[in-house]
GROMACS .gro file of C-alpha atoms in nm:
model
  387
    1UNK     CA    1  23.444 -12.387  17.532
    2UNK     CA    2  23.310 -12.773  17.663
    3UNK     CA    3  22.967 -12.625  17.630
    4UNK     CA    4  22.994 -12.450  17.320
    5UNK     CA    5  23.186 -12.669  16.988
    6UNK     CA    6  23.538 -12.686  17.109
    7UNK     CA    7  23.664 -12.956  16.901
    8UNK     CA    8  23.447 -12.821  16.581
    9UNK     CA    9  23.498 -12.406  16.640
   10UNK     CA   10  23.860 -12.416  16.762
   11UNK     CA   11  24.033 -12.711  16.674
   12UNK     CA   12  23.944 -12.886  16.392
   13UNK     CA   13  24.198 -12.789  16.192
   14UNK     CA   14  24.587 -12.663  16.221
   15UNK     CA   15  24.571 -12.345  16.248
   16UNK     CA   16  24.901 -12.051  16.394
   17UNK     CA   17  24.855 -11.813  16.602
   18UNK     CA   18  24.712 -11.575  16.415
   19UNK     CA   19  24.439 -11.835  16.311
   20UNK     CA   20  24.366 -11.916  16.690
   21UNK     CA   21  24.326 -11.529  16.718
   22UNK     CA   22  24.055 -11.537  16.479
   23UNK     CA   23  23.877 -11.825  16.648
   24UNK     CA   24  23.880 -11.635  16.993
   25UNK     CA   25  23.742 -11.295  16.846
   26UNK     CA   26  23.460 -11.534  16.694
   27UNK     CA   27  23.390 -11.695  17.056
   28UNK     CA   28  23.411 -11.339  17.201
   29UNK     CA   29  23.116 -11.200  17.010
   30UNK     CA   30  22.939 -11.503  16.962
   31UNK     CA   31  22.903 -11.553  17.359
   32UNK     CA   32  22.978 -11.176  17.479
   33UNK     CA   33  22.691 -11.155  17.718
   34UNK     CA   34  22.820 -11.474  17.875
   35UNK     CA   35  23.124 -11.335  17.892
   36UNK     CA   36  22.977 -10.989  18.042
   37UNK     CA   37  22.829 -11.182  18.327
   38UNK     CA   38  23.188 -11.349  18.419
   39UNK     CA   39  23.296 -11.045  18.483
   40UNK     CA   40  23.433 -10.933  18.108
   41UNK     CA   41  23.705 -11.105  17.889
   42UNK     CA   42  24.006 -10.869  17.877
   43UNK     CA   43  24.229 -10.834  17.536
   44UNK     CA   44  24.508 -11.009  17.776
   45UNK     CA   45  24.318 -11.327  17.879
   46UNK     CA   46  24.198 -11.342  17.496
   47UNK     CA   47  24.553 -11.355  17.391
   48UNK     CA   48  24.652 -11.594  17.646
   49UNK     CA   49  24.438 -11.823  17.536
   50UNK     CA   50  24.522 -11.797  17.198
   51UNK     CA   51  24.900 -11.855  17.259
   52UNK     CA   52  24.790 -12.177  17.492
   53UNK     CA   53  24.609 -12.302  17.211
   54UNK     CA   54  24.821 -12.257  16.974
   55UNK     CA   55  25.114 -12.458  17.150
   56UNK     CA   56  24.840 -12.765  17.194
   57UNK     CA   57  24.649 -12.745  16.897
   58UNK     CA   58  24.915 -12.541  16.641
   59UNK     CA   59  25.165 -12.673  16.374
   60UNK     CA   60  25.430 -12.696  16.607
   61UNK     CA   61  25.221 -12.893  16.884
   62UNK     CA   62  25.359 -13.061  17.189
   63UNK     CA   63  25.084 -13.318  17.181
   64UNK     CA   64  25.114 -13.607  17.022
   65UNK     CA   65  24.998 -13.651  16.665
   66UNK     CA   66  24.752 -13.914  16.772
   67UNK     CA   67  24.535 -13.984  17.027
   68UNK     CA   68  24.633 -14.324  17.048
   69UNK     CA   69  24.991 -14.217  17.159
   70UNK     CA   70  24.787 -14.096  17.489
   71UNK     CA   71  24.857 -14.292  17.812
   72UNK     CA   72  24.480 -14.337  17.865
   73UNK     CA   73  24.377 -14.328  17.491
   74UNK     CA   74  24.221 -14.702  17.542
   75UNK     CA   75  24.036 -14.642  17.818
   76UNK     CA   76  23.789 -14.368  17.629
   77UNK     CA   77  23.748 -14.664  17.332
   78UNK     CA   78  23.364 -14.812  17.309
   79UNK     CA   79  23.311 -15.148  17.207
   80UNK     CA   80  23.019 -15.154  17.033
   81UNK     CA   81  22.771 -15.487  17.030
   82UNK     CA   82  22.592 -15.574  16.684
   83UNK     CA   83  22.279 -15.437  16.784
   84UNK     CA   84  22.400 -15.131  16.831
   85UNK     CA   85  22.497 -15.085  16.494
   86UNK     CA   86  22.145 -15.126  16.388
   87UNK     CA   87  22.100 -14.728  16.463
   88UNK     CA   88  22.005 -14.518  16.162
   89UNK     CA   89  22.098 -14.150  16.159
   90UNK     CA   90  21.929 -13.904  15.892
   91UNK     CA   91  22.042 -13.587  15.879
   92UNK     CA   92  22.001 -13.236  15.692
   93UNK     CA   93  22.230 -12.985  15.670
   94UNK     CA   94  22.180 -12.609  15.797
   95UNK     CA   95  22.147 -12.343  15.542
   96UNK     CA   96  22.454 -12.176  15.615
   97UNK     CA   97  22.781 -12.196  15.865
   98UNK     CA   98  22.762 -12.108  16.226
   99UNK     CA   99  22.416 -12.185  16.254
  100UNK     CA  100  22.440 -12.394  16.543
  101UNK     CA  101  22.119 -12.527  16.570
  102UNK     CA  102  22.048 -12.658  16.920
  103UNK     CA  103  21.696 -12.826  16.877
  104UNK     CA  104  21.464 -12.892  16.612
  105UNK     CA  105  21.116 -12.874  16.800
  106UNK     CA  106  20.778 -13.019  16.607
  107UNK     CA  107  20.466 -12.833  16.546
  108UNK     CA  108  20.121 -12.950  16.481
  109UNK     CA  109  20.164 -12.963  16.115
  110UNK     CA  110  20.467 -13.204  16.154
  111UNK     CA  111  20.734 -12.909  16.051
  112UNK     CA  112  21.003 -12.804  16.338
  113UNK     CA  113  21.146 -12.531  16.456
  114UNK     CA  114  21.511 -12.471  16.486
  115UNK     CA  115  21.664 -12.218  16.738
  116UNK     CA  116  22.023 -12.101  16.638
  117UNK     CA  117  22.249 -12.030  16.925
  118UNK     CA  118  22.534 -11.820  16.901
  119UNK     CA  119  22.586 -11.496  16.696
  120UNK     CA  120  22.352 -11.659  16.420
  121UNK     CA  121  22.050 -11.418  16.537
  122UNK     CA  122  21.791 -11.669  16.347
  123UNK     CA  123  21.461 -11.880  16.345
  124UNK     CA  124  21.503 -12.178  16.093
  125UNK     CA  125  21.186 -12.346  15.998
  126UNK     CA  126  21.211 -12.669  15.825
  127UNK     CA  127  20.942 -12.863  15.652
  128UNK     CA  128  21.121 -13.242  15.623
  129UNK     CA  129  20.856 -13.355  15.355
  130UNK     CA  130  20.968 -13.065  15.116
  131UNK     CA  131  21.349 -12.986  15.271
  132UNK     CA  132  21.240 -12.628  15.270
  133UNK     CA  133  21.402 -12.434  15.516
  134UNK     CA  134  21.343 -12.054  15.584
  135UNK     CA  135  21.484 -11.857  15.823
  136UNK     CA  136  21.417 -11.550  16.017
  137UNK     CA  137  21.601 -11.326  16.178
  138UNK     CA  138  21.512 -11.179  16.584
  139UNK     CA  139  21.533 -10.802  16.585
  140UNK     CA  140  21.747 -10.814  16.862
  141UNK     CA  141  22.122 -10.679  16.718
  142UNK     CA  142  22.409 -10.819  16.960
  143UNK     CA  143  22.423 -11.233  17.005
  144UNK     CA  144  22.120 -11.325  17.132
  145UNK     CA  145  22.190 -11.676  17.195
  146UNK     CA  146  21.864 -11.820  17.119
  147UNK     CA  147  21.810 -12.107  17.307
  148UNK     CA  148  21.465 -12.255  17.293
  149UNK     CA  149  21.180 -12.186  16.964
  150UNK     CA  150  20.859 -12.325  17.096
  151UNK     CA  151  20.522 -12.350  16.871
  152UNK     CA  152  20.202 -12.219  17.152
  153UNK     CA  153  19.834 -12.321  17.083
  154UNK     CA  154  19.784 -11.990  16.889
  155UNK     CA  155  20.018 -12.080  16.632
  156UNK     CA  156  20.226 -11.844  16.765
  157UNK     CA  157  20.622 -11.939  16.777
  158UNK     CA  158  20.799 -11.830  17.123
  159UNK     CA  159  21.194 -11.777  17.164
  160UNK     CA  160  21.376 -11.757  17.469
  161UNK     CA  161  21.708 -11.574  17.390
  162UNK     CA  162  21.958 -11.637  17.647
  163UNK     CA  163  22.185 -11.346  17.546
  164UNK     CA  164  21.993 -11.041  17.562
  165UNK     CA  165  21.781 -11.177  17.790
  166UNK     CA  166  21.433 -11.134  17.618
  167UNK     CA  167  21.168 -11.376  17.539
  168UNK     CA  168  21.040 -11.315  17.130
  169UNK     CA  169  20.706 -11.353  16.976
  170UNK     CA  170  20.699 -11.463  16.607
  171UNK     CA  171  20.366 -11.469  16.422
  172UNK     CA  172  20.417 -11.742  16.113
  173UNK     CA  173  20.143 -11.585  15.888
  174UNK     CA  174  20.273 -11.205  15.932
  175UNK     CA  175  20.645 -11.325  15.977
  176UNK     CA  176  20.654 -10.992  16.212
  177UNK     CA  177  20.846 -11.008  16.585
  178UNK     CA  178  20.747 -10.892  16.914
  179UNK     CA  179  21.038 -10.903  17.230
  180UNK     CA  180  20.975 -10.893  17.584
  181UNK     CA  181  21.310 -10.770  17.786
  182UNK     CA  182  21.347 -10.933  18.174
  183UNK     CA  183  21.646 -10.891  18.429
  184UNK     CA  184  21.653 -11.277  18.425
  185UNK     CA  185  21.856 -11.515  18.166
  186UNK     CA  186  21.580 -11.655  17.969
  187UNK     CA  187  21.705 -12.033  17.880
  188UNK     CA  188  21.426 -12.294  17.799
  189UNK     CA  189  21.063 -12.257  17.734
  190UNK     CA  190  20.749 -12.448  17.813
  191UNK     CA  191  20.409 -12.308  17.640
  192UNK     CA  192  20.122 -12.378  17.874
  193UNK     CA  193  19.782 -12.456  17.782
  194UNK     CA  194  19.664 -12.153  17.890
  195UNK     CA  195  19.808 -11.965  17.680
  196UNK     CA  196  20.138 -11.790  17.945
  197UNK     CA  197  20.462 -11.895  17.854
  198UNK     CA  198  20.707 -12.048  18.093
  199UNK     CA  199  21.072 -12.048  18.091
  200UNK     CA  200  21.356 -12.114  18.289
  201UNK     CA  201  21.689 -11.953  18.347
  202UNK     CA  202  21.523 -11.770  18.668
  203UNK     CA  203  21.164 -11.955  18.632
  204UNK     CA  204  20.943 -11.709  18.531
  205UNK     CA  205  20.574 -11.650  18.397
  206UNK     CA  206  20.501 -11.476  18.110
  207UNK     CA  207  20.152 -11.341  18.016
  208UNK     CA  208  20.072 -11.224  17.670
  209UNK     CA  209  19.769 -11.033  17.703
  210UNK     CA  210  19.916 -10.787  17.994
  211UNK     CA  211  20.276 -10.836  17.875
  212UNK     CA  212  20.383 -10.854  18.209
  213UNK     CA  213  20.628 -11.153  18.349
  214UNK     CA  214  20.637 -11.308  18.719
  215UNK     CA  215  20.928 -11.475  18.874
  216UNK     CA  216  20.883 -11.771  19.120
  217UNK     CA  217  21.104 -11.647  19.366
  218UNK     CA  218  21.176 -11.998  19.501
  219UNK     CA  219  21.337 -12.110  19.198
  220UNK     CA  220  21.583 -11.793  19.082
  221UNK     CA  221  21.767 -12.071  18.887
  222UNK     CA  222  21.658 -12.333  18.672
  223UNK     CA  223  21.743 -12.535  18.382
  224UNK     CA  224  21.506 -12.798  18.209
  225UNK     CA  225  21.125 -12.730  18.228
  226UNK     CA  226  20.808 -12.927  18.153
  227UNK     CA  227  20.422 -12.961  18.180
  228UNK     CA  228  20.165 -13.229  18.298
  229UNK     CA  229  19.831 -13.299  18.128
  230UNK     CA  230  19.730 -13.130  18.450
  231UNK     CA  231  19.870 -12.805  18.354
  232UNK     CA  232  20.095 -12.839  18.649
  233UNK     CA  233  20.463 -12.660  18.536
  234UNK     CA  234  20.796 -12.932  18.644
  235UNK     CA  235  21.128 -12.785  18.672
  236UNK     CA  236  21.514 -12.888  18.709
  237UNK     CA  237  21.775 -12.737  18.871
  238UNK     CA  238  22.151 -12.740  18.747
  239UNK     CA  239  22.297 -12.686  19.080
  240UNK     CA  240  22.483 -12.913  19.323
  241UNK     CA  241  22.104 -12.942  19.539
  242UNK     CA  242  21.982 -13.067  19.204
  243UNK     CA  243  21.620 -13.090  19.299
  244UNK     CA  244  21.356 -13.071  19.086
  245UNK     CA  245  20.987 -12.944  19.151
  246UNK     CA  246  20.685 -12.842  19.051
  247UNK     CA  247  20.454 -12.539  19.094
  248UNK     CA  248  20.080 -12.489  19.077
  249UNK     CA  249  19.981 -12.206  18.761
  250UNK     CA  250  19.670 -12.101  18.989
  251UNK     CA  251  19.859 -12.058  19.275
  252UNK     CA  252  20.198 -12.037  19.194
  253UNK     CA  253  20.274 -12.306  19.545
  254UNK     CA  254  20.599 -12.413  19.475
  255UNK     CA  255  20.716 -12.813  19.616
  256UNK     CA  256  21.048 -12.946  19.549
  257UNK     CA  257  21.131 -13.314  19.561
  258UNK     CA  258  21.528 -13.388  19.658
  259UNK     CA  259  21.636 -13.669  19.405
  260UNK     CA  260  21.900 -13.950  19.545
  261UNK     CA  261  22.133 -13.859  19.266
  262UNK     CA  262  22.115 -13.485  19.181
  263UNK     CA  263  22.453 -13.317  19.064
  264UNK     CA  264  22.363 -13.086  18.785
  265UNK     CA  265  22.002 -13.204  18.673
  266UNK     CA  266  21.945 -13.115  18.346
  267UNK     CA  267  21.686 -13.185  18.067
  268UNK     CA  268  21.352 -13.343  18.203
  269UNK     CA  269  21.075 -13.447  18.027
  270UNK     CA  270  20.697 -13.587  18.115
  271UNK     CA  271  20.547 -13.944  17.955
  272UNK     CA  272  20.197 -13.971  17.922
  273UNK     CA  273  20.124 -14.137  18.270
  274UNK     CA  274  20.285 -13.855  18.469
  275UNK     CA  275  20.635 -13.993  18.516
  276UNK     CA  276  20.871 -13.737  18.555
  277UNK     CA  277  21.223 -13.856  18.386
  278UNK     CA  278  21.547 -13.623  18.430
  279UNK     CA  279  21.938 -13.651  18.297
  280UNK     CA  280  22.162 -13.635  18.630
  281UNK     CA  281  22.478 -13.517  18.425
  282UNK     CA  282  22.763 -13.500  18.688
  283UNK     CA  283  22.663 -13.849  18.849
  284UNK     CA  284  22.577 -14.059  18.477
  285UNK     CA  285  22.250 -14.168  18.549
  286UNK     CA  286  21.905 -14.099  18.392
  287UNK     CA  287  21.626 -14.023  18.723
  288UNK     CA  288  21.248 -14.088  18.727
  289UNK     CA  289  21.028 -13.963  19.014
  290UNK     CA  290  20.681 -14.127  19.025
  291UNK     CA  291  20.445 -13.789  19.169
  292UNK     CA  292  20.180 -13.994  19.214
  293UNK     CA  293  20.328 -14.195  19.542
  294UNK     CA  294  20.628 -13.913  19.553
  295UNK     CA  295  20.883 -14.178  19.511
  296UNK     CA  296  21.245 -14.167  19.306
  297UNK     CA  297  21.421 -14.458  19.088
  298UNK     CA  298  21.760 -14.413  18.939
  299UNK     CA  299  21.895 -14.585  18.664
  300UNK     CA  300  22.331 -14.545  18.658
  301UNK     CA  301  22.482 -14.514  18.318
  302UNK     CA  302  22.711 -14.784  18.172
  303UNK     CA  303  23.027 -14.518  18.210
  304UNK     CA  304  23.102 -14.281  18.479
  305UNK     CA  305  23.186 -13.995  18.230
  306UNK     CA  306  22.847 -14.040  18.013
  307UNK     CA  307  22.733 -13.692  18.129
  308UNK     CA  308  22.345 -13.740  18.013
  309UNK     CA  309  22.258 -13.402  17.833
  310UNK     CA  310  21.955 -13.433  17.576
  311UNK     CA  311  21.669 -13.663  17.666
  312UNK     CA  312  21.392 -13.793  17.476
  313UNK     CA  313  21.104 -14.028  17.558
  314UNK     CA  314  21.016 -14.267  17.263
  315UNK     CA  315  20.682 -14.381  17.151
  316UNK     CA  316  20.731 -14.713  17.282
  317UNK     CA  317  20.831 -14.630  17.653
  318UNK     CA  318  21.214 -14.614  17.560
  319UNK     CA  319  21.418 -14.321  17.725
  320UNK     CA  320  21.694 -14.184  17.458
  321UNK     CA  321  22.006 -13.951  17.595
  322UNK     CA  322  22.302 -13.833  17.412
  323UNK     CA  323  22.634 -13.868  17.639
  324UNK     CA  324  22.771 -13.515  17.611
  325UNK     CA  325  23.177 -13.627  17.641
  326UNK     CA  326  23.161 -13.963  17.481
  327UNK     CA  327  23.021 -13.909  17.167
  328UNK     CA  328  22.735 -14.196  17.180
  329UNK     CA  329  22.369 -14.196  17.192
  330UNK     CA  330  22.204 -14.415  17.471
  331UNK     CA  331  21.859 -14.609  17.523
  332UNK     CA  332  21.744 -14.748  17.825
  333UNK     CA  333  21.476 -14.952  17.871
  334UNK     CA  334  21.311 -14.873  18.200
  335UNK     CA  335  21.129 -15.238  18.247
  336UNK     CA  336  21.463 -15.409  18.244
  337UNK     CA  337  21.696 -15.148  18.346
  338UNK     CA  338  21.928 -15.217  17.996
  339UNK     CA  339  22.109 -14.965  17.832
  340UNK     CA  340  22.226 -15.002  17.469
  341UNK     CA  341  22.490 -14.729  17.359
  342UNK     CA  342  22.552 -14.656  16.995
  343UNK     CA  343  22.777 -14.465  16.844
  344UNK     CA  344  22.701 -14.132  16.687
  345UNK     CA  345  22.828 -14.043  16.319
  346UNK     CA  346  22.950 -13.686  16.435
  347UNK     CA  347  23.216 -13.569  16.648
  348UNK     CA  348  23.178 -13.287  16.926
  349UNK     CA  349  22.799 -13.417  16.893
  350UNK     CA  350  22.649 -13.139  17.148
  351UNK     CA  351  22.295 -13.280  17.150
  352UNK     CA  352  22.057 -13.026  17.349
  353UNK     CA  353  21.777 -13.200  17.386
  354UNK     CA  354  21.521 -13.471  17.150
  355UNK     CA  355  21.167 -13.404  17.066
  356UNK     CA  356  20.928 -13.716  16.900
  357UNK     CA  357  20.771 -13.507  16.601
  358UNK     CA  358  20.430 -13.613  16.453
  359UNK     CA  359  20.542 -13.911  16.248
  360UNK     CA  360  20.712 -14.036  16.613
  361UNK     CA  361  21.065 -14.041  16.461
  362UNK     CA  362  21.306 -13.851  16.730
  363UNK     CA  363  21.436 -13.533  16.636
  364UNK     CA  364  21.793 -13.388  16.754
  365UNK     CA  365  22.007 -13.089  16.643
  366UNK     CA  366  22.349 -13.106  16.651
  367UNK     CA  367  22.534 -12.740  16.653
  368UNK     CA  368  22.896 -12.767  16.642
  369UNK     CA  369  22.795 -12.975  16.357
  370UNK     CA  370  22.564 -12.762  16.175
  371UNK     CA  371  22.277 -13.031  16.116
  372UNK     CA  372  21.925 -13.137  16.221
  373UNK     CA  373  21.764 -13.497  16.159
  374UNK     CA  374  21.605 -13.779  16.285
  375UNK     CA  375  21.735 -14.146  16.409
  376UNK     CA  376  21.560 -14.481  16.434
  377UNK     CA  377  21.687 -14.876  16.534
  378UNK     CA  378  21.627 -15.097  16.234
  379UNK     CA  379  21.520 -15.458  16.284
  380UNK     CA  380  21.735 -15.523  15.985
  381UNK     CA  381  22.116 -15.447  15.828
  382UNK     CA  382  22.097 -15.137  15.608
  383UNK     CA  383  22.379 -15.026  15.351
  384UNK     CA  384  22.222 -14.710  15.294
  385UNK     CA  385  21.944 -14.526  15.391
  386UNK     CA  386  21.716 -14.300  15.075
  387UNK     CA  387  21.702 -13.955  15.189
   0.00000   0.00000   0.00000
């Protein structure tokens, strides 16, 4: 429930226990192949959870009926400088409820596409000069939990769906699907320039002219995902080893690289020179491994229980994160080693990852709050901002 919108799905409002029931059926079929691999969710744990809930979060609750009446309530307060309220957000709003989009991911033409996590089952695509946005729906029946919607040279779109464990093939100009089932959770994609599609979950290889997939048996898990102007494939690895690595597409050599500070690695992403940057979310700090002289930096966040999730590397060298339990948005500069943290407009924020579309504004999603937009730092104070 952390990972998935607990403040926004379960208790955002009063609700009794019959209310609370509701909300666990929904998180039931929205994650059920989670759920499968745990072992199942019985009827028993579903209503145990409901009754718990419902004693915190219900009419008659024994918490208090503010945060502030919480022993530790000042300690999660940020102080926030004046520049840091200099941050614009602009947002748009998803189509319908429960879209939970988790990334809105440029294309050539300076459009984005928005996977939709969950029991959603859709493919927004949103044109921000127009506000158009169309969806489309994956064949695929049961929650596929679609994690990652990534434009390839061809034009082609690519999904990973984490739930039914298929990679899908959308075709813009037909609007027609293809899906490609694998025994390994498909979670993040990376479309190479030669035309295979990477993704992790288990790192695999996907070809599209033989249809045929191959794991790299050294990594069986793995979480964020990237590629060099070399065509060289980096991964992450959300594990307590935490390494990340790389591996050759001709060869398929895997090397991994042991980081200083590696508990739970998450997103990566790969600047221009070849610098390698990576959220450490357990430890707080953003990483940066140089492959060039095979050498790590480490840069600790202002507060131990930042948890870095989404990452995003600016146009003018600046390295963006979103803290996953704070509710802020960070930017550290990497010549001075300053971070400036500014607070976010949403609640439960549950920022995935941030992608600089073709105008160089940075793109984020947020689910649990049903919106996609863009933020900027202006030089100047702003009462409002034309949308």
């Amino acid at each position: 429930m952390s990972c998935h919108g607990f403040q926004s799905k379960m208790a955002a409002v009063t609700r009794d226990l019959d209310g609370f029931r509701s909300r666990v059926e929904y998180m039931r079929e929205a994650m059920r192949s989670s759920l499968a691999d745990r072992r199942g969710f019985s009827d028993q744990q579903a209503e145990d959870i409901a009754y718990y809930m419902n004693k915190m979060f219900g009419y008659d609750s024994v918490l208090p009926k503010s945060p502030a009446e919480l022993p530790a309530y000042k300690s999660t307060v940020t102080e926030f400088t004046d520049d840091a309220l200099k941050i614009v957000y602009v947002d748009y709003d998803m189509p319908g409820p429960d879209r939970s989009p988790w990334t809105a991911h440029p294309d050539k033409d300076g459009t984005f596409w928005i996977p939709q996590y969950g029991a959603s089952n859709r493919v927004a695509h949103f044109n921000p000069q127009t506000g158009e946005m169309k969806e489309f729906r994956v064949p695929n029946l049961s929650p596929a939990l679609i994690h990652s919607a990534v434009p390839a040279p061809d034009g082609s779109i690519w999904v990973a769906q984490a739930g039914s464990k298929k990679l899908g093939r959308f075709d813009p100009k037909t609007e027609t699907w293809e899906e490609f089932a694998h025994d390994w959770r498909k979670h993040t994609i990376a479309a190479h320039p030669d035309g295979s599609i990477w993704s992790t979950g288990g790192l695999t290889r996907f070809d599209p002219k033989t249809k045929t997939y191959t794991k790299i048996p050294e990594v069986p898990t793995a979480y964020g995902i990237g590629i060099d102007k070399e065509g060289t494939v980096w991964f992450s690895q959300m594990t307590k080893d935490g390494t990340i690595g790389k591996v050759d597409p001709k060869t398929l050599r895997v090397t991994k690289y042991i980081p200083p500070f590696r508990d739970r690695t998450r997103r990566m992403h790969i600047s221009d020179n070849g610098t390698i940057w990576f959220a450490v979310y357990d430890d707080s700090r953003i990483g940066k491994f140089d492959p060039k002289s095979e050498t790590f930096k480490d840069y600790a966040l202002p507060h131990k229980q930042t948890k870095p999730y989404a990452l995003g590397l600016a146009t003018d060298g600046q390295v963006w994160y979103s803290s996953y339990y704070r509710d802020v948005m960070g930017k550290l500069d990497p010549d001075s080693g300053k971070v400036i943290e500014y607070p976010m407009p949403y609640v439960d924020n549950g920022m995935r990852d941030f992608f600089v579309g073709k105008d160089g504004r940075m793109w984020f999603a947020t689910p649990p709050n049903n919106k996609v937009g863009y933020f900027y730092v202006s030089n100047r104070q702003r009462s409002a901002e034309a949308r």
